[in-house]
Coordinates of C-alpha atoms in Angstrom, one line a residue:
Chain A
M1 CA -24.4 2.5 30.5
R2 CA -20.7 1.8 30.1
L3 CA -18.9 3.6 27.3
P4 CA -17.8 2.7 24.7
V5 CA -20.8 0.4 24.1
Y6 CA -19.4 -3.0 23.4
L7 CA -20.6 -4.3 20.0
D8 CA -17.6 -6.6 19.3
N9 CA -18.8 -9.9 20.7
M10 CA -17.4 -11.8 17.7
A11 CA -13.9 -10.7 18.8
T12 CA -14.5 -11.8 22.3
T13 CA -17.1 -11.8 25.0
P14 CA -17.0 -11.0 28.7
V15 CA -17.0 -13.9 31.0
D16 CA -20.4 -14.8 32.3
P17 CA -20.5 -14.3 36.1
R18 CA -21.8 -17.8 36.4
V19 CA -18.7 -19.0 34.6
T20 CA -16.4 -16.9 36.8
K21 CA -18.0 -18.4 39.9
R22 CA -17.4 -21.9 38.7
M23 CA -13.8 -21.1 37.8
L24 CA -12.9 -19.6 41.2
G25 CA -13.3 -23.0 42.9
F26 CA -10.3 -24.2 41.0
L27 CA -7.7 -21.6 41.7
E28 CA -6.9 -21.0 45.4
A29 CA -5.5 -23.0 48.3
N30 CA -9.0 -23.8 49.6
G31 CA -10.2 -25.0 46.2
H32 CA -9.4 -27.8 43.7
F33 CA -6.1 -26.2 42.4
G34 CA -4.3 -29.5 42.0
N35 CA -2.6 -30.7 38.8
P36 CA -5.0 -33.0 37.0
A37 CA -2.0 -35.1 36.1
S38 CA -1.0 -35.7 39.7
T39 CA -2.1 -39.3 40.3
T40 CA -0.7 -39.7 43.8
H41 CA -3.0 -37.5 45.9
S42 CA -6.5 -36.2 46.2
Y43 CA -5.6 -32.7 44.9
G44 CA -4.8 -34.2 41.6
W45 CA -7.8 -36.6 41.6
Q46 CA -10.3 -33.8 42.3
A47 CA -8.8 -31.7 39.5
S48 CA -8.8 -34.6 37.1
E49 CA -12.4 -35.4 38.0
A50 CA -13.4 -31.8 37.2
V51 CA -11.5 -31.9 33.9
E52 CA -13.2 -35.1 32.9
M53 CA -16.6 -33.9 33.8
A54 CA -16.0 -30.8 31.8
R55 CA -14.9 -32.9 28.9
A56 CA -18.1 -34.8 29.1
Q57 CA -20.1 -31.6 29.2
V58 CA -18.4 -30.0 26.2
A59 CA -18.8 -33.3 24.3
S60 CA -22.5 -33.4 25.2
C61 CA -23.0 -29.9 23.9
I62 CA -21.8 -30.9 20.4
G63 CA -23.2 -34.4 20.3
A64 CA -19.7 -36.0 20.6
N65 CA -18.3 -38.7 22.8
T66 CA -16.2 -37.7 25.8
E67 CA -13.0 -39.3 24.4
E68 CA -13.3 -37.3 21.2
I69 CA -12.5 -33.9 22.9
I70 CA -8.9 -32.7 23.2
W71 CA -8.2 -29.6 25.2
T72 CA -6.2 -26.9 23.5
S73 CA -5.3 -23.3 24.2
G74 CA -8.0 -22.0 22.0
A75 CA -9.5 -22.4 18.5
T76 CA -6.3 -21.2 16.8
E77 CA -4.4 -24.1 18.3
A78 CA -7.2 -26.5 17.6
N79 CA -7.1 -25.4 13.9
N80 CA -3.4 -25.9 13.8
L81 CA -3.6 -29.3 15.4
A82 CA -6.4 -30.3 13.1
I83 CA -4.9 -29.1 9.9
I84 CA -1.2 -29.6 10.4
G85 CA -1.7 -32.7 12.5
A86 CA -4.0 -34.4 10.0
A87 CA -1.9 -33.3 7.0
R88 CA 1.2 -34.8 8.5
F89 CA -0.5 -38.0 9.6
Y90 CA -2.1 -38.6 6.2
S91 CA 0.6 -37.2 4.0
R92 CA 1.4 -40.6 2.5
K93 CA -2.1 -40.6 1.1
G94 CA -1.8 -37.3 -0.6
K95 CA -0.7 -33.7 -0.1
H96 CA -3.6 -31.6 -1.3
I97 CA -5.8 -29.6 1.0
I98 CA -8.9 -27.5 0.2
T99 CA -10.0 -24.5 2.1
A100 CA -11.7 -21.2 1.3
K101 CA -10.5 -17.6 0.8
T102 CA -13.0 -16.5 3.5
E103 CA -11.4 -18.6 6.3
H104 CA -10.0 -17.1 9.5
K105 CA -6.2 -16.6 9.5
A106 CA -6.0 -19.4 12.1
V107 CA -6.9 -21.7 9.2
L108 CA -5.2 -19.9 6.3
D109 CA -1.9 -19.5 8.1
P110 CA -1.5 -23.2 9.0
C111 CA -2.4 -24.1 5.5
R112 CA 0.2 -21.8 4.1
A113 CA 2.8 -23.2 6.5
L114 CA 2.2 -26.6 5.1
I115 CA 3.2 -25.4 1.6
K116 CA 6.8 -25.5 2.9
E117 CA 6.2 -29.2 3.6
G118 CA 5.2 -29.9 0.0
F119 CA 1.5 -29.6 0.4
E120 CA -0.7 -27.8 -2.2
I121 CA -3.6 -25.7 -1.1
T122 CA -6.7 -24.9 -3.1
Y123 CA -8.7 -21.8 -2.0
L124 CA -12.4 -21.9 -2.8
E125 CA -14.0 -18.7 -3.9
P126 CA -17.2 -17.5 -2.2
D127 CA -20.0 -15.9 -4.1
A128 CA -20.9 -12.3 -3.6
Q129 CA -22.8 -13.2 -0.4
G130 CA -19.9 -15.1 1.0
I131 CA -21.4 -18.5 0.4
I132 CA -19.1 -21.4 -0.6
H133 CA -21.2 -23.5 -3.0
P134 CA -20.7 -27.3 -2.5
E135 CA -20.2 -27.7 -6.3
K136 CA -17.1 -25.7 -6.0
L137 CA -15.8 -28.1 -3.4
E138 CA -16.8 -31.0 -5.5
N139 CA -14.9 -29.6 -8.5
A140 CA -11.8 -28.9 -6.5
I141 CA -11.3 -32.4 -5.1
R142 CA -8.3 -34.3 -6.6
K143 CA -7.1 -37.9 -6.2
D144 CA -4.5 -36.6 -3.7
T145 CA -6.9 -34.5 -1.6
I146 CA -6.7 -35.5 2.0
L147 CA -8.3 -32.7 3.9
V148 CA -11.0 -30.0 3.5
S149 CA -11.2 -27.2 6.1
L150 CA -14.3 -24.9 5.9
M151 CA -15.6 -22.9 8.7
H152 CA -19.0 -23.2 10.2
V153 CA -19.8 -19.6 11.0
N154 CA -17.8 -16.8 9.4
N155 CA -16.3 -14.5 11.9
E156 CA -16.7 -11.3 9.8
I157 CA -20.0 -11.7 8.1
G158 CA -21.7 -14.2 10.4
L159 CA -22.6 -16.5 7.5
I160 CA -23.6 -20.0 8.4
Q161 CA -22.0 -22.3 5.8
D162 CA -23.6 -25.6 4.7
I163 CA -21.2 -28.0 6.4
E164 CA -23.6 -30.9 6.0
S165 CA -23.4 -30.6 2.2
Y166 CA -19.6 -30.4 2.3
A167 CA -19.5 -33.4 4.5
A168 CA -21.7 -35.4 2.1
I169 CA -19.0 -34.8 -0.6
T170 CA -15.9 -35.4 1.5
R171 CA -17.4 -38.5 3.1
Q172 CA -18.1 -40.0 -0.3
S173 CA -14.6 -39.2 -1.4
G174 CA -12.9 -40.5 1.7
I175 CA -11.5 -37.1 2.6
L176 CA -11.4 -35.6 6.1
L177 CA -13.5 -32.6 6.8
H178 CA -12.4 -30.1 9.4
S179 CA -14.5 -27.1 10.5
D180 CA -13.6 -24.1 12.5
A181 CA -16.6 -23.6 14.8
A182 CA -15.1 -21.0 17.0
Q183 CA -18.1 -18.7 16.3
S184 CA -20.8 -21.3 16.4
I185 CA -21.5 -22.3 20.0
G186 CA -24.3 -20.2 21.5
K187 CA -25.4 -18.9 18.1
V188 CA -26.4 -22.1 16.3
K189 CA -26.9 -25.7 17.3
V190 CA -23.8 -27.7 16.8
D191 CA -24.0 -31.5 16.4
V192 CA -20.9 -33.2 15.1
N193 CA -23.0 -36.1 13.8
Q194 CA -25.5 -34.0 12.0
L195 CA -22.7 -31.8 10.6
N196 CA -20.8 -35.1 9.9
V197 CA -17.4 -33.5 10.4
D198 CA -14.3 -35.3 11.3
L199 CA -12.6 -32.5 13.1
L200 CA -14.1 -29.4 14.8
S201 CA -12.4 -26.5 16.5
L202 CA -14.0 -24.9 19.5
S203 CA -13.3 -21.8 21.6
A204 CA -14.5 -20.7 25.0
H205 CA -14.0 -17.0 24.9
K206 CA -16.4 -16.4 22.1
V207 CA -19.2 -17.7 24.2
Y208 CA -18.8 -16.0 27.6
G209 CA -16.0 -18.4 28.7
P210 CA -12.4 -17.5 29.6
K211 CA -9.7 -16.8 27.0
G212 CA -6.9 -19.3 26.7
I213 CA -8.9 -22.5 26.4
G214 CA -10.5 -24.3 23.5
A215 CA -10.9 -27.8 22.2
L216 CA -10.5 -30.0 19.1
Y217 CA -13.1 -32.6 18.4
I218 CA -11.5 -35.7 16.7
R219 CA -13.9 -38.3 15.4
R220 CA -13.4 -41.9 16.6
E221 CA -15.9 -43.6 14.3
P222 CA -14.5 -43.8 11.7
R223 CA -11.2 -43.2 13.5
V224 CA -9.5 -39.9 12.6
H225 CA -5.8 -39.4 13.5
V226 CA -3.7 -36.3 13.9
E227 CA 0.0 -36.0 14.7
P228 CA 0.7 -33.9 17.8
L229 CA 2.3 -30.5 17.5
I230 CA 3.3 -30.1 21.2
Y231 CA 5.3 -32.7 23.0
G232 CA 6.2 -33.0 26.7
G233 CA 4.4 -35.3 29.0
G234 CA 1.9 -37.1 26.8
H235 CA -1.2 -35.3 28.1
E236 CA -4.4 -35.6 26.2
K237 CA -3.5 -39.1 24.9
G238 CA -0.2 -37.8 23.7
L239 CA -1.9 -35.4 21.3
R240 CA -1.4 -32.2 23.2
S241 CA 1.1 -32.1 26.0
G242 CA 1.0 -29.5 28.8
T243 CA -0.5 -29.2 32.2
L244 CA -4.2 -28.8 31.9
P245 CA -5.6 -25.5 33.2
T246 CA -8.5 -26.9 35.3
H247 CA -10.1 -23.5 36.0
L248 CA -10.2 -22.6 32.3
I249 CA -11.5 -26.0 31.3
V250 CA -14.4 -26.0 33.9
G251 CA -15.1 -22.4 32.8
M252 CA -15.3 -23.5 29.1
A253 CA -17.7 -26.3 30.1
E254 CA -19.9 -24.1 32.2
A255 CA -20.0 -21.5 29.4
F256 CA -20.9 -24.2 26.8
M257 CA -23.6 -25.7 29.1
I258 CA -25.2 -22.2 29.6
A259 CA -25.0 -21.4 25.9
N260 CA -26.7 -24.7 25.0
A261 CA -29.4 -24.4 27.6
E262 CA -30.2 -20.8 26.6
L263 CA -29.5 -21.0 22.9
E264 CA -33.0 -20.4 21.5
E265 CA -34.0 -17.8 24.1
E266 CA -30.8 -15.9 23.6
K267 CA -30.9 -16.1 19.8
K268 CA -34.4 -14.5 19.8
K269 CA -33.4 -11.8 22.2
I270 CA -30.2 -10.8 20.4
K271 CA -31.9 -11.0 17.0
L272 CA -34.5 -8.4 18.1
L273 CA -31.7 -6.1 19.1
R274 CA -29.6 -6.8 16.0
D275 CA -32.6 -6.1 13.8
Q276 CA -33.3 -2.9 15.7
L277 CA -29.7 -1.9 15.1
W278 CA -29.9 -2.7 11.4
D279 CA -33.2 -0.7 11.1
G280 CA -31.3 2.3 12.5
I281 CA -28.2 2.0 10.4
N282 CA -30.3 1.3 7.3
K283 CA -31.7 4.8 7.5
I284 CA -28.3 6.1 6.5
E285 CA -27.8 6.8 2.8
S286 CA -25.3 4.8 0.7
I287 CA -24.6 1.9 3.0
H288 CA -24.3 -1.8 2.1
L289 CA -24.9 -4.9 4.1
N290 CA -22.1 -7.3 3.5
G291 CA -22.9 -11.0 3.4
D292 CA -26.0 -13.0 3.0
W293 CA -28.9 -11.9 5.3
S294 CA -30.9 -15.1 5.6
N295 CA -28.1 -17.5 6.6
R296 CA -26.6 -15.3 9.2
V297 CA -26.1 -15.7 12.9
S298 CA -28.5 -13.5 14.8
N299 CA -25.9 -11.3 16.5
N300 CA -23.9 -10.1 13.4
L301 CA -24.1 -7.1 11.0
N302 CA -21.3 -6.2 8.6
V303 CA -21.9 -2.9 7.0
G304 CA -20.0 -0.9 4.4
F305 CA -20.3 2.9 4.3
D306 CA -19.7 4.7 1.1
Y307 CA -17.9 8.1 1.0
V308 CA -16.2 7.7 4.3
D309 CA -12.8 6.3 5.3
G310 CA -12.7 3.2 7.4
E311 CA -10.2 4.5 9.9
A312 CA -11.9 7.9 10.2
L313 CA -15.2 6.1 10.7
L314 CA -13.8 4.0 13.6
M315 CA -12.4 7.1 15.1
A316 CA -15.7 9.0 14.7
L317 CA -17.5 6.1 16.4
Q318 CA -15.3 5.9 19.5
D319 CA -18.3 5.7 21.8
I320 CA -19.0 2.2 20.4
A321 CA -16.6 -0.7 20.3
V322 CA -16.7 -2.3 16.9
S323 CA -14.2 -3.8 14.5
T324 CA -13.0 -3.7 11.0
G325 CA -11.1 -6.2 9.0
S326 CA -9.3 -3.3 7.4
A327 CA -5.7 -2.3 8.0
C328 CA -4.2 1.0 6.9
T329 CA -0.5 1.3 6.8
S330 CA 1.1 4.3 5.0
A331 CA -0.6 4.9 1.7
S332 CA -1.8 1.3 1.2
L333 CA -5.2 0.0 2.0
E334 CA -5.5 -3.5 3.2
P335 CA -9.2 -4.3 3.5
S336 CA -10.7 -7.5 4.9
H337 CA -9.6 -10.5 2.9
V338 CA -13.1 -11.9 3.5
L339 CA -14.9 -9.0 1.9
L340 CA -12.4 -8.7 -0.9
A341 CA -12.9 -12.4 -1.7
M342 CA -16.6 -11.7 -1.9
G343 CA -15.9 -9.1 -4.5
V344 CA -16.6 -6.1 -2.3
P345 CA -14.7 -3.1 -3.8
P346 CA -11.5 -2.3 -1.8
L347 CA -12.7 1.2 -0.8
L348 CA -16.0 -0.1 0.5
A349 CA -14.3 -3.1 2.2
H350 CA -12.0 -0.7 3.9
A351 CA -15.0 1.3 5.2
S352 CA -16.9 -1.7 6.4
L353 CA -17.6 -2.4 10.1
R354 CA -18.6 -5.5 11.9
F355 CA -21.2 -5.0 14.6
S356 CA -21.6 -8.0 16.9
L357 CA -24.1 -8.0 19.7
G358 CA -24.0 -10.3 22.7
R359 CA -25.7 -11.6 25.8
F360 CA -25.2 -8.4 27.7
T361 CA -26.2 -6.0 25.0
T362 CA -29.2 -3.8 26.0
E363 CA -31.8 -2.0 24.1
Q364 CA -30.6 1.3 25.5
E365 CA -27.1 0.5 24.2
V366 CA -28.4 -0.3 20.7
G367 CA -30.4 3.0 20.7
F368 CA -27.3 4.9 21.7
A369 CA -25.2 3.1 19.1
I370 CA -27.7 4.0 16.3
D371 CA -27.4 7.6 17.3
V372 CA -23.6 7.5 17.3
I373 CA -23.4 5.8 13.9
Q374 CA -25.9 8.1 12.2
K375 CA -24.2 11.2 13.6
G376 CA -20.7 9.9 12.9
A377 CA -21.5 9.0 9.3
A378 CA -23.2 12.3 8.8
R379 CA -20.3 14.2 10.3
L380 CA -17.7 12.5 8.1
R381 CA -19.8 13.0 5.0
N382 CA -20.1 16.6 5.7
L383 CA -16.3 16.7 5.6
S384 CA -16.1 14.5 2.5
L385 CA -15.1 16.0 -0.8
L386 CA -16.5 12.9 -2.6
W387 CA -19.8 13.1 -0.8
E388 CA -20.1 16.8 -1.8
E389 CA -19.4 16.0 -5.4
R390 CA -21.9 13.2 -5.4
K391 CA -24.5 15.4 -4.0
N392 CA -23.8 18.1 -6.6
D393 CA -24.0 15.5 -9.5
Chain B
M1 CA -3.3 -0.9 11.2
I2 CA -2.1 2.2 13.0
S3 CA -3.7 2.0 16.4
L4 CA -6.1 4.8 17.0
K5 CA -4.6 5.0 20.5
S6 CA -1.3 6.1 19.0
Y7 CA -2.7 9.4 17.7
S8 CA -1.8 12.5 19.7
A9 CA -4.3 14.6 21.7
V10 CA -3.9 17.5 19.3
L11 CA -4.6 15.3 16.3
V12 CA -7.7 13.8 17.9
Q13 CA -8.9 17.3 18.8
H14 CA -8.6 18.4 15.2
F15 CA -10.3 15.3 13.9
N16 CA -13.1 15.6 16.4
N17 CA -13.6 19.3 15.9
P18 CA -12.2 20.1 12.5
Q19 CA -11.8 23.8 11.7
N20 CA -12.5 25.5 8.4
V21 CA -14.7 22.8 6.9
G22 CA -16.5 24.2 3.9
H23 CA -16.8 25.1 0.3
F24 CA -16.3 28.3 -1.7
N25 CA -17.8 28.8 -5.1
E26 CA -14.9 28.1 -7.5
Q27 CA -16.4 30.5 -10.0
D28 CA -15.8 33.5 -7.7
Q29 CA -12.8 35.5 -8.9
N30 CA -11.2 35.7 -5.5
V31 CA -11.4 32.0 -4.7
Y32 CA -8.2 30.0 -5.2
T33 CA -8.6 26.2 -5.2
G34 CA -6.1 23.3 -5.0
R35 CA -6.9 19.6 -5.0
S36 CA -4.7 16.7 -4.3
G37 CA -5.0 12.9 -3.8
C38 CA -6.7 10.2 -5.7
I39 CA -10.4 9.7 -5.8
E40 CA -10.0 6.0 -6.6
S41 CA -8.0 5.4 -3.5
G42 CA -10.5 7.4 -1.4
D43 CA -7.8 9.8 -0.1
C44 CA -8.3 13.3 -1.4
V45 CA -8.5 16.9 -0.2
R46 CA -9.5 20.3 -1.6
V47 CA -8.2 23.5 0.0
Q48 CA -9.7 26.9 -1.0
F49 CA -8.9 30.3 0.2
K50 CA -9.7 34.0 -0.5
I51 CA -7.2 36.8 -0.5
D52 CA -7.3 40.3 0.7
D53 CA -4.2 42.4 0.1
G54 CA -2.0 39.3 0.0
I55 CA -3.5 37.9 3.2
I56 CA -5.5 34.7 3.4
N57 CA -8.6 36.1 5.0
E58 CA -10.9 33.1 4.4
I59 CA -9.9 29.4 4.1
C60 CA -11.7 26.1 4.0
F61 CA -11.2 22.5 3.1
K62 CA -13.0 19.3 2.4
A63 CA -11.3 16.0 2.6
Q64 CA -11.9 12.3 2.4
G65 CA -9.4 10.1 4.1
S66 CA -8.0 8.8 7.4
C67 CA -8.2 10.7 10.7
A68 CA -4.7 12.1 9.9
T69 CA -5.8 13.6 6.6
I70 CA -8.7 15.4 8.2
A71 CA -6.7 16.6 11.2
V72 CA -3.8 17.8 9.1
A73 CA -6.2 19.7 6.8
S74 CA -7.8 21.3 9.8
W75 CA -4.5 22.2 11.5
V76 CA -2.9 23.5 8.3
T77 CA -5.8 25.7 7.3
S78 CA -6.0 27.1 10.9
K79 CA -2.2 27.8 10.9
I80 CA -2.2 29.7 7.6
H81 CA -5.5 31.6 8.1
H82 CA -4.8 35.4 8.4
F83 CA -1.2 34.9 7.2
P84 CA 0.3 36.2 3.9
V85 CA 0.1 33.7 1.0
S86 CA 3.9 33.7 0.9
E87 CA 3.9 31.9 4.3
I88 CA 2.6 28.7 2.6
G89 CA 6.1 27.9 1.5
N90 CA 7.3 27.9 5.1
L91 CA 4.9 25.1 6.1
S92 CA 7.0 22.0 5.9
A93 CA 5.9 18.4 6.2
E94 CA 8.4 17.9 9.0
L95 CA 6.9 20.8 11.0
I96 CA 3.4 19.4 10.6
M97 CA 4.5 15.9 11.5
T98 CA 6.1 17.2 14.7
E99 CA 3.2 19.5 15.7
L100 CA 0.6 16.7 15.3
Q101 CA 3.0 14.0 16.5
L102 CA 2.1 11.9 13.5
P103 CA 3.5 8.5 12.9
A104 CA 5.8 8.3 9.9
A105 CA 3.3 6.0 8.1
K106 CA 1.0 9.0 7.8
K107 CA 3.4 11.3 6.1
H108 CA 1.5 10.9 2.8
C109 CA -1.5 12.6 4.4
V110 CA 0.6 15.6 5.2
L111 CA 2.1 15.7 1.7
M112 CA -1.3 15.5 0.2
V113 CA -2.7 18.5 2.2
L114 CA 0.4 20.6 1.5
D115 CA 0.2 19.7 -2.2
A116 CA -3.4 21.0 -2.3
L117 CA -2.5 24.2 -0.5
Q118 CA 0.5 24.8 -2.8
K119 CA -1.7 24.2 -5.9
A120 CA -4.2 26.8 -4.6
A121 CA -1.3 29.2 -4.2
L122 CA -0.1 28.4 -7.7
S123 CA -3.5 29.1 -9.1
L124 CA -3.2 32.6 -7.5
K125 CA 0.1 33.2 -9.2
S126 CA -1.2 32.1 -12.5
S127 CA -4.3 34.2 -12.3

């Protein structure tokens, strides 16, 4: 068993060996290393064929058409292209965008950047479970609203949002709907026509593919437009210039194909382990599960620990790799913006950890993690003045 | 966030194996107690000691806070244990920051532990 035990699969995943194997054929002199944009020789043709096959594969995994997929450097760039690109293209129609307080920074920051260009942003509030209720979206729509951006699976609490209901509202109002689906592939079925989205951001490295590659789905029927953010060669139909990284693209496609083929089996296996982990953690006194339990992806737990400090908890759990949305600089606490938006008290939000299991998580690792977490929490509480006072009350 | 990697080996050692964790009955005549920090912010510490002929012969703490708070409380209580109470005044924040190689952003943890220690010493003077 490798230490620390990796339980941070919503941050990134290791590349699946099947993906690595596929990628290796597109790197070296004896492989298809050519520039896909080279139209004058077979090196370029072979690379281009691989890129187009990968595009078709990724499209098929989300029920899209091949020409609706644009390669990007990852979901962050896809979010930027979708939000800034669409906002600029449709700015004559209106300058109002709706998003949610629980979005990833890769959505919130591009929205904020647009304020400088005269756009107004409305941030929807989640309920205590993290759910963005469709009525809130409906009430926030204005005559000048041009775009709604709401994520599919939340990266911190694993909540699956009701994109179809949002789409029913936006479609009726003639407003574009973008969704960040970086966390979705391999965890839930994604079909762009079922979800009825106009723009969808994808990432490879969250699903056992390589880092540095992602894609943006841009609907063709009805036609959706975005203005490019990167110029220089007119690649990707002029929407995203830059030499295509063939090895990363075929890696992403392979990762998506595997994830789609193994989706149900993997969900079941990971859910069993996640539930086992929760059963173990749930034996600890004064803990809180953050986020809705029933609409959650099967690999995620987000747990707040009362009477311990978030940073001390992370340090006490050094034998497992988990993450927190918290940040502690000097005397100030900066807990997860997602948990705060849900109304989780700042102290508890600061002492909340995200556990995310993955394809390679084993039962032995989960058992070990439970032991580490139980002992770590007990050790810190033994030190804790507040815990002592609570016990004496 | 301050990277956990940036903490020194000595700090990590004190965090992982804190010395002098405990509680004395505050009703005991020879127990001197000082508290500092803010319960609402989740950062607080209590230092207690017992005196024999002007020497701190028993000392303990309880703390809630970051790794730095716990490590500083452990280091400081170890440092002053078996020393005259008057030595408390010689413990400076700068010395502790240097010994534990703490990042400047964690100075508040040091000041809080020193404050608790000084309050315990003050309770001795006023008794």
